[in-house]
Amino acid sequence: MDLQRTKAIAKKEFKHLLRDYRMLAILILFPVFLLIIFGYAINFDVKNIKIAVYDRDHSSLSRKFINSLSGTENFDLEGYIFNDSDIKHVLDEKKAQCVIVIPDDFSENVYNNVPAKIQFLIDGVDGNTATIVQNYVNLAALNFNREITAEIFSAYGIKSSIPLELEPIFWFNPELSSTKFLLPGLIGMILVIVCVVSVSISLVREKERGTIEQINVSPIKSTELLLGKITPYVALALLNATMIIIAGYILFGIEVKGSFLLLFFSSLIFLFSAASIGIFISVISESMQVAFSLATALSLLPSVILSGFIFPIESMPWIIQVFTNITPVKFFIVILRAIILRGVGLEAFWEQVIYMLLFAIIILTLANLINIKKEKSA
Amino acid sequence: MNSIEVNNLTKKFGSFTAVDNVSFNVKKGEIFGFLGANGAGKSTTIRMLCAILEPTSGDAIVGRYSINKQPDQVKKNIGYMSQRFSLYNDLTVEENINFFGGVYGLEESEFEERKKWVLKIANLEGKEKTLTSSLPGGIKQRLALGTAVIHKPEIVFLDEPTSGVDPISRRRFWDLIHELSSEGITVLVTTHYLEEAEYCNNIILINRGKIIAQGTSDELKKNYIKNTILQIECDKVIEALEILEKQNFVNEVSIFGNSIHIVVNDNYKNEEQIRNLLEKNHSINVFRIDSIVPTLEDVFIHVLEEDKENGSSKN
Ligand SMILES: Nc1ncnc2c1ncn2[C@@H]1O[C@H](COP(=O)(O)OP(=O)(O)OP(=O)(O)O)[C@@H](O)[C@H]1O
Ligand SMILES: [Mg+2]
């Protein structure tokens, strides 16, 4: 391993990257673009949420609560329900997105200063909308709380603490992913695309232009060449990751709870495994066009569909679960969720780190075998 | 002393034999010309000698090292300019030089000296910051040669270095090759231009992967063409060519500009024979008939014709 030669390659590659304004603009703007699209989808403003009410209390307080909801433009009261079995019908037939069940001891509890429970049954099929519905319901309940606390206080002279407690139940999708849970997947997806596409393109470009001959004839080793080649793109991907984390904080208020150092090193290992996919693609494709198509397909699709980014892996059929291992994003998401959201350390995800390293080793070995076979026949 | 010794080198691509049992030696400091038509196997041979393509069988010693057993040592001691353009167009002159200096691991002080030298031979002093893509072809070629030998190799392989370059630049490039050779560097060069072959100390002609002629320019002319060559200047050149082709005293005919070269055999008696044939029988005016010294082109047409006959009689 000769660092001078690796440095020469990395330096040259940085120059290519900085001089190719178009490519650079795409590589930097693309993540921002994705972030805005996803940010928009996540923050999608839902108005006129259809609600149905099962009021078992029939008190003035329960009517007051219902009015406080239907009085805003967020909710549309579709109608009343009078028995348990209708709840399912209403949700199944999409007559309402949310059913509110007010128990018969509701007002009694409030006046006795015992926490009163209201049940919200939300159609969780569209996880995203369900989250938003939940947020609106929470907000409405909070407002109502404040209102009646003041009211009860002035009317009865007693101080009521938390008269109302919400108990949302997700009817169809119990492990509903919240806004936060999408960000790690987004980071993984963006990094894998940037890294795989740029590494494979930069390697195939040398093949296509014939400059690889000049490198092959020099004493440089393939590990030195590859390490030098991936360095600028790994650095670029790290820059992208930083941008997304900052934007995640600004746009969604998501703070990194765990260690930045751990985040950095696990990202590095992840990018190494992503780069190995890029190297593999460069071995099997002869033109930049082929490499680009393969790279986008092999990085984008699995990282969206199979990584657990949007669809939970546990609920996939076992055969598909096996296939989820073709993307290192699967492991990286677990790590990111652990570091960013839970703030836990290596003990929570060392297995995933090993899987990512194994992934890289397997892919690089495969690439090497194919390369040797190609050279023999060429 | 031999700088390169090639022994029974063969390369097969599937069932197709691109290089067929080739053997030759190149002396130290020599300019060795490697000639052949498109697809003859020149590049394939060179790539094997540079240890970037594994031979199917055979071996070669390149600067004391075996291409099969010590490919890394071979690579350290050679320079190679591939047939396809070998510089990075989006980098500046200086960045290209820096890159190759780094890849060959030159020491700082040595590198500075070599960088000056490359800039000098490419005539690019003071133009270090120019983008390579904006350089004229001839200058690019010289810069490519400079970067290919930045590590002062003992042997240089140049694969069609002058293709697509204007004649004056080509001439300058060859001056540079002579300069390298005078410093004791062995140069193996392929070319399509036969007049360039005249600049080489030794020449090999390769066809369909096989060597079909070799020697110095003079040796080739002497050894391969035993029969007399006549140059005929006449009108209706094409018609005359067709007539001459059918005569039993003519072995080969070919057109050179507006004259015809024919190789005659023992059935040929004198000029009158030709004049009678063309002027009396076919009313073609003959202006001059000269016996000429063969050019390399005559030699190559001759040996290629022979090779074609051998090939077709075998098949
Ligand atoms: N990697 C390869 N796979 C299959 N066939 C190949 C390969 N490389 C070269 N060939 C074939 O081998 C033959 C010799 O090619 P080579 O490039 O050595 O010819 P050349 O003499 O350099 O020709 P040119 O003057 O066009 O450069 C050609 O027919 C070519 O198509
Ligand atoms: Mg060639």
XYZ file of C-alpha atoms and ligand atoms in Angstrom:
725
model
C 0.000 0.000 0.000
C 1.616 3.213 -1.182
C -0.156 6.317 0.077
C 1.528 8.625 -2.418
C -0.038 6.789 -5.320
C -3.434 6.693 -3.601
C -3.140 10.419 -2.975
C -2.305 11.086 -6.620
C -5.461 9.260 -7.697
C -7.651 10.948 -5.071
C -6.317 14.391 -5.989
C -6.970 13.858 -9.661
C -10.452 12.555 -8.897
C -11.247 15.610 -6.775
C -10.219 17.799 -9.715
C -12.523 15.886 -12.062
C -15.352 16.286 -9.590
C -14.819 20.002 -9.011
C -14.422 20.703 -12.706
C -17.524 18.835 -13.796
C -19.976 21.533 -12.705
C -23.005 19.698 -13.981
C -22.251 16.486 -12.150
C -21.316 18.387 -9.005
C -24.516 20.403 -9.104
C -26.569 17.233 -9.492
C -24.749 15.489 -6.673
C -25.296 18.398 -4.299
C -28.745 19.546 -5.402
C -30.233 16.088 -5.754
C -30.246 15.404 -1.987
C -31.712 18.847 -1.324
C -34.342 18.171 -3.953
C -35.232 14.806 -2.405
C -35.369 16.367 1.020
C -37.827 19.008 -0.153
C -40.006 16.423 -1.863
C -40.057 14.197 1.191
C -40.349 17.138 3.520
C -43.369 18.296 1.579
C -44.924 14.832 1.664
C -44.270 14.508 5.381
C -45.676 17.941 6.188
C -48.580 17.511 3.858
C -51.274 19.808 5.149
C -54.411 17.755 5.800
C -57.681 19.666 5.978
C -61.234 18.379 6.421
C -60.402 15.171 8.181
C -63.593 13.135 8.174
C -64.637 12.137 11.654
C -67.467 10.080 13.079
C -68.426 10.249 16.732
C -69.684 7.563 19.076
C -70.875 9.627 22.009
C -71.782 7.333 24.891
C -71.769 10.111 27.446
C -74.469 12.334 25.937
C -73.501 15.179 28.231
C -73.144 18.860 27.522
C -69.409 18.476 28.067
C -69.098 15.751 25.431
C -71.100 17.855 22.964
C -68.845 20.752 23.744
C -65.813 18.641 22.951
C -67.329 17.482 19.659
C -68.147 21.070 18.737
C -64.620 22.165 19.490
C -63.399 19.665 16.906
C -65.948 20.198 14.176
C -65.711 23.952 14.635
C -62.248 24.039 13.078
C -61.578 23.567 9.397
C -59.367 20.598 10.195
C -62.302 18.300 10.918
C -65.564 17.514 9.202
C -68.167 15.768 11.294
C -69.596 13.059 9.042
C -72.097 11.707 11.516
C -72.785 9.795 14.693
C -72.409 6.125 15.485
C -74.526 4.294 17.978
C -72.885 0.901 18.473
C -69.444 -0.736 18.472
C -69.900 -2.725 15.276
C -70.436 0.455 13.252
C -66.929 1.646 14.083
C -65.444 -0.976 11.819
C -67.925 -0.324 9.017
C -67.335 3.371 9.016
C -63.570 2.930 8.835
C -63.709 0.065 6.337
C -65.943 1.936 3.961
C -63.837 5.038 4.359
C -66.809 7.090 5.506
C -64.511 8.523 8.134
C -60.759 8.623 8.691
C -61.125 8.806 12.409
C -63.720 7.574 14.887
C -63.969 9.279 18.260
C -65.352 7.225 21.098
C -66.420 9.180 24.175
C -66.939 6.793 27.119
C -70.097 7.076 29.291
C -68.084 8.187 32.341
C -66.430 11.031 30.481
C -68.045 14.091 32.083
C -68.273 12.376 35.441
C -64.528 11.824 35.473
C -63.765 15.340 34.377
C -65.826 16.866 37.158
C -64.365 14.465 39.711
C -60.898 15.441 38.595
C -60.113 11.902 37.500
C -58.377 11.620 34.125
C -61.021 11.095 31.497
C -60.242 8.983 28.460
C -61.355 9.503 24.901
C -60.597 6.885 22.267
C -59.527 7.821 18.773
C -59.588 5.106 16.144
C -57.557 6.188 13.161
C -57.382 4.602 9.728
C -53.688 3.762 9.654
C -53.455 2.365 6.119
C -51.879 5.550 4.921
C -49.351 5.892 7.700
C -48.413 9.389 6.784
C -51.919 10.812 6.864
C -52.624 8.868 10.048
C -49.728 10.616 11.735
C -51.065 13.958 10.691
C -54.572 13.106 11.870
C -53.085 12.083 15.182
C -51.244 15.372 15.469
C -54.410 17.395 14.799
C -56.410 15.370 17.270
C -53.733 15.881 19.898
C -53.745 19.580 19.253
C -57.542 19.821 19.455
C -57.592 17.845 22.708
C -54.902 20.042 24.172
C -56.853 23.181 23.338
C -59.997 21.704 24.794
C -58.077 20.787 27.936
C -56.926 24.325 28.439
C -60.388 25.704 27.845
C -62.256 23.494 30.266
C -59.555 23.639 32.904
C -60.114 27.383 33.069
C -63.847 26.926 32.923
C -64.040 24.285 35.651
C -61.694 26.293 37.764
C -63.837 29.398 37.574
C -67.146 27.538 37.947
C -66.291 25.140 40.765
C -63.232 26.710 42.314
C -61.293 23.450 42.103
C -58.044 23.051 40.275
C -58.229 20.343 37.696
C -54.954 18.882 36.533
C -55.237 16.804 33.379
C -58.855 16.180 32.910
C -58.492 14.668 29.470
C -56.205 11.869 28.382
C -56.031 10.745 24.824
C -55.587 7.180 23.867
C -55.032 6.877 20.153
C -55.315 3.390 18.723
C -54.065 2.644 15.272
C -56.492 0.280 13.757
C -54.589 -1.118 10.740
C -50.968 -0.180 11.116
C -49.979 -0.506 14.732
C -46.274 0.329 14.155
C -47.082 3.575 12.505
C -43.900 5.375 11.427
C -43.747 8.945 12.457
C -42.010 11.788 10.659
C -38.825 11.097 12.504
C -38.623 7.528 11.386
C -38.387 8.558 7.731
C -35.297 10.731 8.092
C -32.757 7.920 8.675
C -34.083 6.072 5.632
C -33.834 9.243 3.609
C -30.202 9.712 4.613
C -29.412 6.093 3.762
C -31.126 6.302 0.413
C -29.451 9.537 -0.645
C -25.996 8.420 0.426
C -26.227 5.085 -1.338
C -27.364 6.683 -4.601
C -24.708 9.396 -4.576
C -21.946 6.966 -3.696
C -22.867 4.107 -6.050
C -23.565 6.338 -9.042
C -20.486 8.513 -8.744
C -18.039 5.704 -7.975
C -19.237 3.496 -10.825
C -19.339 6.368 -13.314
C -15.868 7.563 -12.434
C -14.408 4.086 -12.879
C -16.227 3.325 -16.122
C -15.278 6.717 -17.543
C -11.605 5.663 -17.450
C -12.554 2.467 -19.271
C -14.631 4.270 -21.867
C -12.004 6.950 -22.551
C -9.164 4.413 -22.573
C -7.214 6.184 -19.833
C -7.439 3.061 -17.673
C -4.705 1.507 -19.866
C -2.310 4.206 -18.743
C -3.136 3.507 -15.096
C -2.956 -0.273 -15.527
C 0.532 -0.035 -16.950
C 1.789 1.937 -13.944
C 2.923 0.117 -10.812
C -0.224 1.159 -8.957
C -2.099 -1.635 -7.136
C -5.836 -2.027 -7.580
C -6.483 -1.383 -3.871
C -4.554 1.903 -4.140
C -6.454 2.835 -7.260
C -9.875 2.028 -5.788
C -9.200 3.692 -2.457
C -8.031 6.847 -4.227
C -11.019 6.697 -6.543
C -13.687 6.441 -3.852
C -12.223 9.013 -1.448
C -13.680 12.151 -3.091
C -17.107 10.596 -3.491
C -17.216 9.321 0.071
C -16.291 12.838 1.189
C -19.059 14.260 -0.973
C -21.577 11.786 0.463
C -20.531 12.749 3.999
C -21.153 16.363 3.065
C -24.610 15.366 1.833
C -25.284 13.545 5.097
C -24.301 16.628 7.077
C -26.600 18.768 4.975
C -29.535 16.417 5.509
C -28.987 16.258 9.252
C -28.851 20.043 9.473
C -31.943 20.363 7.289
C -33.676 17.689 9.362
C -33.048 19.791 12.442
C -34.226 23.012 10.825
C -37.255 21.615 8.984
C -38.473 18.879 11.317
C -36.697 19.698 14.547
C -34.998 16.332 14.615
C -31.969 16.398 16.873
C -29.195 13.835 16.863
C -29.481 12.295 20.304
C -26.397 10.092 20.153
C -22.710 10.571 19.416
C -21.605 12.388 16.274
C -18.373 10.423 16.258
C -20.259 7.136 16.104
C -22.451 8.607 13.420
C -19.393 9.590 11.409
C -17.633 6.246 11.637
C -20.696 4.140 10.953
C -21.456 6.369 7.946
C -17.915 5.782 6.732
C -18.341 2.017 6.937
C -21.713 2.282 5.242
C -20.233 4.372 2.418
C -17.483 1.809 2.014
C -20.113 -0.879 1.477
C -22.001 1.410 -0.923
C -18.775 2.085 -2.843
C -18.289 -1.658 -3.212
C -21.570 -1.782 -5.134
C -20.230 0.986 -7.367
C -17.039 -0.978 -7.974
C -19.038 -4.094 -8.766
C -21.114 -2.191 -11.322
C -18.000 -0.736 -12.945
C -16.673 -4.261 -13.473
C -19.770 -5.476 -15.279
C -20.492 -2.396 -17.417
C -18.499 -1.142 -20.376
C -20.171 2.217 -20.974
C -21.066 5.103 -18.685
C -24.670 4.877 -19.824
C -25.009 1.268 -18.753
C -23.201 2.020 -15.509
C -25.499 4.941 -14.759
C -28.687 2.944 -15.362
C -27.452 -0.019 -13.356
C -26.221 2.210 -10.551
C -29.492 4.098 -10.170
C -31.570 0.942 -10.393
C -29.430 -1.065 -7.981
C -29.123 1.735 -5.431
C -32.482 3.487 -5.609
C -34.988 0.638 -5.798
C -33.726 -1.642 -3.019
C -33.073 1.293 -0.717
C -36.671 2.477 -1.091
C -38.479 -0.846 -1.246
C -36.363 -3.323 0.676
C -34.463 -1.341 3.273
C -37.289 -0.847 5.744
C -37.212 2.855 4.899
C -40.926 2.944 4.111
C -42.173 -0.630 4.349
C -41.375 -2.493 7.553
C -39.231 -5.547 6.862
C -40.903 -7.684 9.557
C -44.185 -7.601 7.682
C -42.685 -8.851 4.406
C -42.936 -12.500 3.288
C -39.815 -14.424 4.342
C -38.502 -14.791 0.784
C -38.587 -11.012 0.335
C -36.983 -10.627 3.743
C -34.035 -12.643 2.410
C -33.772 -10.270 -0.537
C -33.643 -7.243 1.730
C -30.003 -8.123 2.360
C -29.010 -6.879 -1.100
C -28.976 -3.337 0.235
C -26.654 -2.150 2.989
C -29.165 0.638 3.635
C -31.159 -1.930 5.588
C -28.399 -2.134 8.206
C -27.569 1.558 8.110
C -31.156 2.576 8.870
C -31.095 0.525 12.062
C -27.858 2.270 13.055
C -29.156 5.730 12.193
C -32.391 5.232 14.095
C -30.390 4.029 17.070
C -27.980 6.981 17.039
C -30.229 9.815 15.892
C -33.531 8.945 17.521
C -32.672 6.802 20.498
C -29.225 8.133 21.272
C -27.830 4.710 22.090
C -24.283 3.445 21.577
C -22.465 0.723 19.669
C -23.959 -2.000 21.883
C -27.260 -1.476 20.099
C -25.998 -1.904 16.552
C -22.603 -3.619 16.429
C -24.227 -6.464 14.538
C -25.275 -4.101 11.759
C -21.729 -2.752 11.500
C -20.465 -6.281 10.993
C -23.165 -6.966 8.395
C -22.126 -3.870 6.430
C -18.482 -4.953 6.457
C -19.459 -8.469 5.413
C -21.591 -7.007 2.658
C -18.631 -5.004 1.306
C -16.302 -8.006 1.474
C -18.754 -10.256 -0.371
C -19.440 -7.720 -3.112
C -15.756 -6.880 -3.605
C -14.819 -10.563 -3.776
C -17.518 -11.119 -6.357
C -16.332 -8.104 -8.378
C -12.772 -9.383 -8.238
C -13.754 -12.865 -9.425
C -15.716 -11.468 -12.359
C -12.855 -9.151 -13.224
C -10.312 -11.990 -13.262
C -12.618 -14.067 -15.427
C -13.086 -11.161 -17.830
C -9.364 -10.520 -18.094
C -8.747 -14.176 -18.842
C -11.204 -14.198 -21.705
C -10.273 -10.721 -22.963
C 22.517 -6.549 -25.782
C 18.844 -7.309 -26.093
C 16.386 -5.104 -24.329
C 13.358 -7.182 -25.277
C 13.261 -10.881 -26.134
C 9.968 -12.257 -27.311
C 9.554 -16.035 -27.415
C 6.617 -17.736 -29.133
C 4.130 -15.223 -27.824
C 0.519 -16.169 -28.565
C -2.785 -14.554 -27.645
C -6.156 -16.089 -28.338
C -9.491 -14.371 -27.857
C -11.810 -17.354 -27.696
C -11.094 -19.338 -30.864
C -9.623 -16.300 -32.645
C -5.833 -16.038 -32.620
C -4.864 -12.355 -32.500
C -1.128 -12.951 -32.004
C 0.243 -16.186 -33.387
C 3.541 -17.560 -32.097
C 5.532 -14.347 -32.454
C 9.270 -14.216 -31.646
C 11.727 -11.344 -32.087
C 14.466 -9.446 -30.282
C 14.953 -5.722 -29.775
C 18.409 -4.314 -29.035
C 19.018 -1.726 -26.363
C 18.674 1.845 -27.581
C 17.105 0.754 -30.828
C 14.062 2.244 -32.506
C 12.008 -0.762 -33.422
C 9.130 -0.361 -35.846
C 6.085 -2.538 -35.617
C 4.012 -2.428 -38.770
C 0.802 -4.033 -39.880
C -2.667 -3.353 -41.187
C -5.642 -2.696 -38.900
C -6.326 -5.678 -36.698
C -2.943 -7.264 -37.421
C -2.248 -7.741 -33.721
C 0.142 -4.845 -32.999
C -1.679 -3.438 -29.982
C -2.342 -6.890 -28.575
C 1.382 -7.715 -28.734
C 2.341 -4.427 -27.092
C -0.204 -4.865 -24.309
C 1.242 -8.274 -23.522
C 4.765 -6.837 -23.475
C 3.545 -4.142 -21.051
C 2.209 -6.882 -18.758
C -1.362 -5.615 -18.860
C -2.625 -8.537 -20.935
C -1.795 -12.145 -20.101
C -0.444 -14.188 -23.021
C -2.232 -17.431 -23.853
C 1.189 -19.013 -24.250
C 4.819 -17.993 -24.706
C 6.827 -15.473 -22.752
C 8.870 -12.338 -23.202
C 11.747 -10.800 -21.332
C 11.274 -7.054 -21.122
C 14.283 -5.296 -19.609
C 15.502 -8.439 -17.765
C 12.068 -9.354 -16.377
C 9.593 -11.977 -17.510
C 6.153 -10.626 -18.364
C 4.587 -13.789 -16.942
C 6.597 -14.137 -13.758
C 7.496 -10.540 -12.848
C 4.801 -8.290 -14.291
C 5.266 -5.700 -11.513
C 8.988 -5.374 -12.253
C 8.234 -5.057 -15.954
C 5.793 -2.226 -15.281
C 8.342 -0.268 -13.241
C 10.827 -0.300 -16.087
C 8.680 0.604 -19.045
C 6.740 3.557 -20.356
C 3.641 3.061 -22.477
C 1.578 5.382 -24.580
C -1.610 3.604 -25.480
C -3.249 3.888 -28.864
C -6.206 5.679 -27.326
C -5.598 9.141 -25.975
C -3.918 8.896 -22.625
C -4.239 12.318 -20.981
C -7.145 13.759 -18.993
C -8.748 16.508 -21.045
C -10.446 18.182 -18.110
C -7.184 18.580 -16.205
C -4.540 21.224 -16.865
C -1.129 20.451 -18.305
C 0.430 20.658 -14.854
C -2.257 18.512 -13.202
C -1.685 15.783 -15.762
C 2.051 15.843 -15.127
C 1.495 15.858 -11.346
C -0.832 12.908 -11.624
C 1.579 10.683 -13.519
C 4.460 11.786 -11.309
C 2.394 10.748 -8.286
C 1.284 7.446 -9.757
C 4.908 6.532 -10.470
C 5.877 7.653 -6.991
C 8.595 10.147 -7.949
C 10.515 11.916 -5.195
C 9.881 15.637 -4.853
C 13.254 16.830 -6.197
C 13.373 14.351 -9.040
C 9.804 15.148 -9.905
C 10.463 18.897 -10.211
C 13.302 18.181 -12.616
C 11.230 15.788 -14.691
C 8.299 18.187 -14.779
C 10.552 20.864 -16.270
C 11.794 18.361 -18.806
C 8.266 17.311 -19.855
C 7.201 20.935 -20.204
C 10.287 21.601 -22.314
C 9.869 18.719 -24.741
C 6.160 19.466 -25.150
C 6.959 23.134 -25.706
C 4.577 24.084 -22.905
C 6.804 26.140 -20.612
C 4.672 28.904 -19.119
C 1.459 27.151 -20.142
C 1.160 24.890 -17.114
C -2.362 26.130 -16.291
C -3.785 25.499 -19.772
C -6.557 22.922 -19.990
C -5.334 19.904 -21.904
C -8.463 19.830 -24.046
C -7.509 23.168 -25.610
C -4.056 22.036 -26.777
C -3.376 21.296 -30.466
C -3.052 17.590 -31.337
C 0.686 17.588 -31.933
C 1.416 19.232 -28.582
C -0.915 16.853 -26.770
C 0.927 13.914 -28.266
C 4.263 15.258 -27.029
C 2.837 15.903 -23.585
C 1.445 12.359 -23.535
C 4.879 11.002 -24.437
C 6.464 13.150 -21.736
C 4.091 11.881 -19.044
C 4.529 8.280 -20.252
C 8.293 8.483 -19.660
C 8.206 10.750 -16.601
C 9.808 7.986 -14.514
C 12.741 7.570 -16.948
C 12.012 4.009 -18.083
C 14.586 1.992 -20.048
C 12.017 0.915 -22.578
C 9.129 2.800 -24.164
C 6.195 1.361 -26.062
C 4.385 3.791 -28.343
C 1.205 2.523 -29.959
C 0.454 4.615 -33.040
C 1.619 7.811 -31.368
C 1.316 9.919 -34.497
C -2.055 8.879 -35.839
C -4.242 11.840 -36.670
C -1.460 14.407 -36.368
C -0.306 16.757 -39.110
C 2.942 15.923 -41.008
C 5.037 18.665 -39.412
C 4.057 17.624 -35.896
C 4.751 14.045 -36.848
C 8.230 14.981 -37.949
C 8.842 16.778 -34.645
C 7.538 13.804 -32.735
C 10.012 11.565 -34.490
C 12.842 13.945 -33.604
C 11.784 13.386 -30.003
C 11.835 9.613 -30.442
C 15.369 9.868 -31.849
C 16.353 11.956 -28.852
C 15.100 9.279 -26.468
C 16.879 6.574 -28.418
C 20.138 8.540 -28.361
C 19.895 8.537 -24.561
C 19.916 4.734 -24.653
C 16.179 4.262 -24.293
C 14.744 1.406 -26.311
C 11.696 2.474 -28.324
C 9.163 0.070 -29.782
C 6.720 1.967 -31.961
C 3.776 0.982 -34.122
C 2.685 3.027 -37.073
C 0.583 3.018 -40.188
C 2.824 5.485 -41.983
C 5.409 3.694 -44.062
C 7.648 6.707 -44.413
C 7.958 6.637 -40.624
C 9.195 3.067 -40.829
C 12.248 4.408 -42.655
C 13.253 6.155 -39.405
C 13.412 2.832 -37.558
C 16.562 0.781 -37.056
C 14.615 -2.443 -37.348
C 11.206 -3.259 -38.676
C 8.752 -6.080 -38.237
C 5.744 -6.537 -40.447
C 2.925 -8.423 -38.830
C -0.170 -9.710 -40.565
C -3.055 -11.671 -39.073
C -1.008 -12.148 -35.916
C 2.067 -13.539 -37.664
C 5.406 -11.946 -38.497
C 5.735 -11.974 -42.273
C 8.856 -9.867 -42.746
C 11.612 -8.450 -40.619
C 14.936 -6.647 -40.903
C 16.317 -3.183 -41.494
C 14.767 -1.078 -44.203
C 17.613 -1.935 -46.625
C 17.541 -5.618 -45.783
C 13.836 -5.758 -46.409
C 14.209 -4.128 -49.791
C 17.056 -6.441 -50.768
C 15.786 -9.708 -49.345
C 12.146 -9.629 -50.127
C 12.200 -8.213 -53.633
C 14.528 -10.205 -55.884
C 12.791 -9.240 -59.097
C 13.047 -5.953 -60.926
C 10.477 -3.274 -60.324
C 9.486 -0.997 -63.139
C 7.727 2.294 -62.887
C 5.544 3.056 -65.860
C 4.101 6.479 -66.588
C 1.259 6.389 -69.063
C -2.270 7.620 -69.650
C -5.401 5.544 -68.950
C -3.723 4.184 -65.842
C -6.572 1.952 -64.736
C -6.942 0.342 -68.143
C -3.194 -0.204 -68.385
C -3.201 -1.761 -64.927
C -5.852 -4.259 -65.943
C -3.960 -5.213 -69.076
C -0.610 -5.591 -67.329
C -2.116 -7.702 -64.605
C -2.900 -10.432 -67.139
C 0.602 -10.668 -68.654
C 2.746 -13.693 -67.878
C 5.905 -11.567 -67.420
C 4.235 -9.589 -64.589
C 4.083 -10.856 -61.024
C 2.474 -7.886 -59.263
C 1.013 -4.564 -60.189
C 0.103 -1.584 -58.075
C -0.729 2.071 -58.577
C 1.506 4.797 -57.176
C -0.040 8.182 -57.788
C -0.436 8.468 -61.543
C 2.117 5.791 -62.357
C 2.148 2.025 -62.144
C 4.669 -0.195 -60.415
C 5.082 -3.697 -61.769
C 7.258 -6.514 -60.529
C 8.497 -8.488 -63.507
C 9.851 -12.048 -63.726
C 12.173 -13.965 -66.073
C 9.698 -13.806 -68.927
C 10.391 -10.079 -69.185
C 12.808 -9.123 -71.961
C 12.875 -5.358 -72.421
C 10.899 -2.116 -72.455
C 9.720 -2.692 -76.026
C 7.664 -5.592 -74.811
C 5.581 -3.209 -72.692
C 5.438 -0.375 -75.202
C 4.271 -2.769 -77.921
C 1.630 -4.186 -75.682
C 0.200 -0.910 -74.459
C 0.742 1.456 -77.401
C 0.190 -0.836 -80.400
C -2.406 -3.234 -79.068
C -4.345 -0.887 -76.798
C -3.350 2.597 -77.933
C -2.312 3.731 -74.477
C 0.446 6.353 -74.532
C 3.517 5.355 -72.532
C 5.595 8.347 -71.411
C 8.379 6.705 -69.404
C 9.524 3.347 -68.162
C 12.170 3.249 -65.406
C 13.701 0.498 -63.384
C 13.450 1.648 -59.755
C 14.764 0.895 -56.281
C 11.854 -0.580 -54.325
C 10.269 1.474 -51.555
C 9.109 -0.095 -48.283
C 5.631 0.122 -49.673
C 6.653 -2.107 -52.579
C 8.092 -4.558 -50.096
C 4.955 -4.633 -47.992
C 2.618 -4.992 -50.896
C 4.806 -7.825 -52.110
C 4.934 -9.731 -48.822
C 1.257 -9.114 -48.091
C 0.376 -10.505 -51.541
C 2.488 -13.552 -50.860
C 0.922 -13.997 -47.438
C -2.527 -13.752 -48.944
C -1.658 -16.470 -51.476
C -0.239 -18.703 -48.744
C -3.285 -18.083 -46.610
C -5.773 -18.836 -49.370
C -3.915 -21.940 -50.558
C -3.938 -23.233 -46.981
C -7.603 -22.542 -46.339
N -10.306 -7.839 -26.009
C -10.472 -8.405 -27.217
N -11.405 -9.340 -27.391
C -11.587 -9.918 -28.589
N -10.888 -9.617 -29.704
C -9.934 -8.661 -29.580
C -9.681 -8.006 -28.336
N -8.678 -7.118 -28.528
C -8.338 -7.214 -29.819
N -9.076 -8.139 -30.465
C -8.959 -8.528 -31.877
O -7.637 -8.935 -32.117
C -7.193 -8.475 -33.381
C -5.921 -7.673 -33.237
O -6.232 -6.448 -32.600
P -5.127 -5.353 -32.315
O -5.790 -4.272 -31.588
O -3.947 -5.995 -31.697
O -4.775 -4.886 -33.776
P -3.820 -3.703 -34.237
O -2.784 -4.302 -35.087
O -3.382 -2.918 -33.091
O -4.826 -2.865 -35.142
P -4.991 -1.284 -35.279
O -4.053 -0.839 -36.316
O -6.423 -1.153 -35.718
O -4.753 -0.702 -33.937
C -8.345 -7.668 -33.971
O -9.038 -8.489 -34.892
C -9.215 -7.353 -32.787
O -10.559 -7.285 -33.174
Mg -3.708 -1.060 -32.402
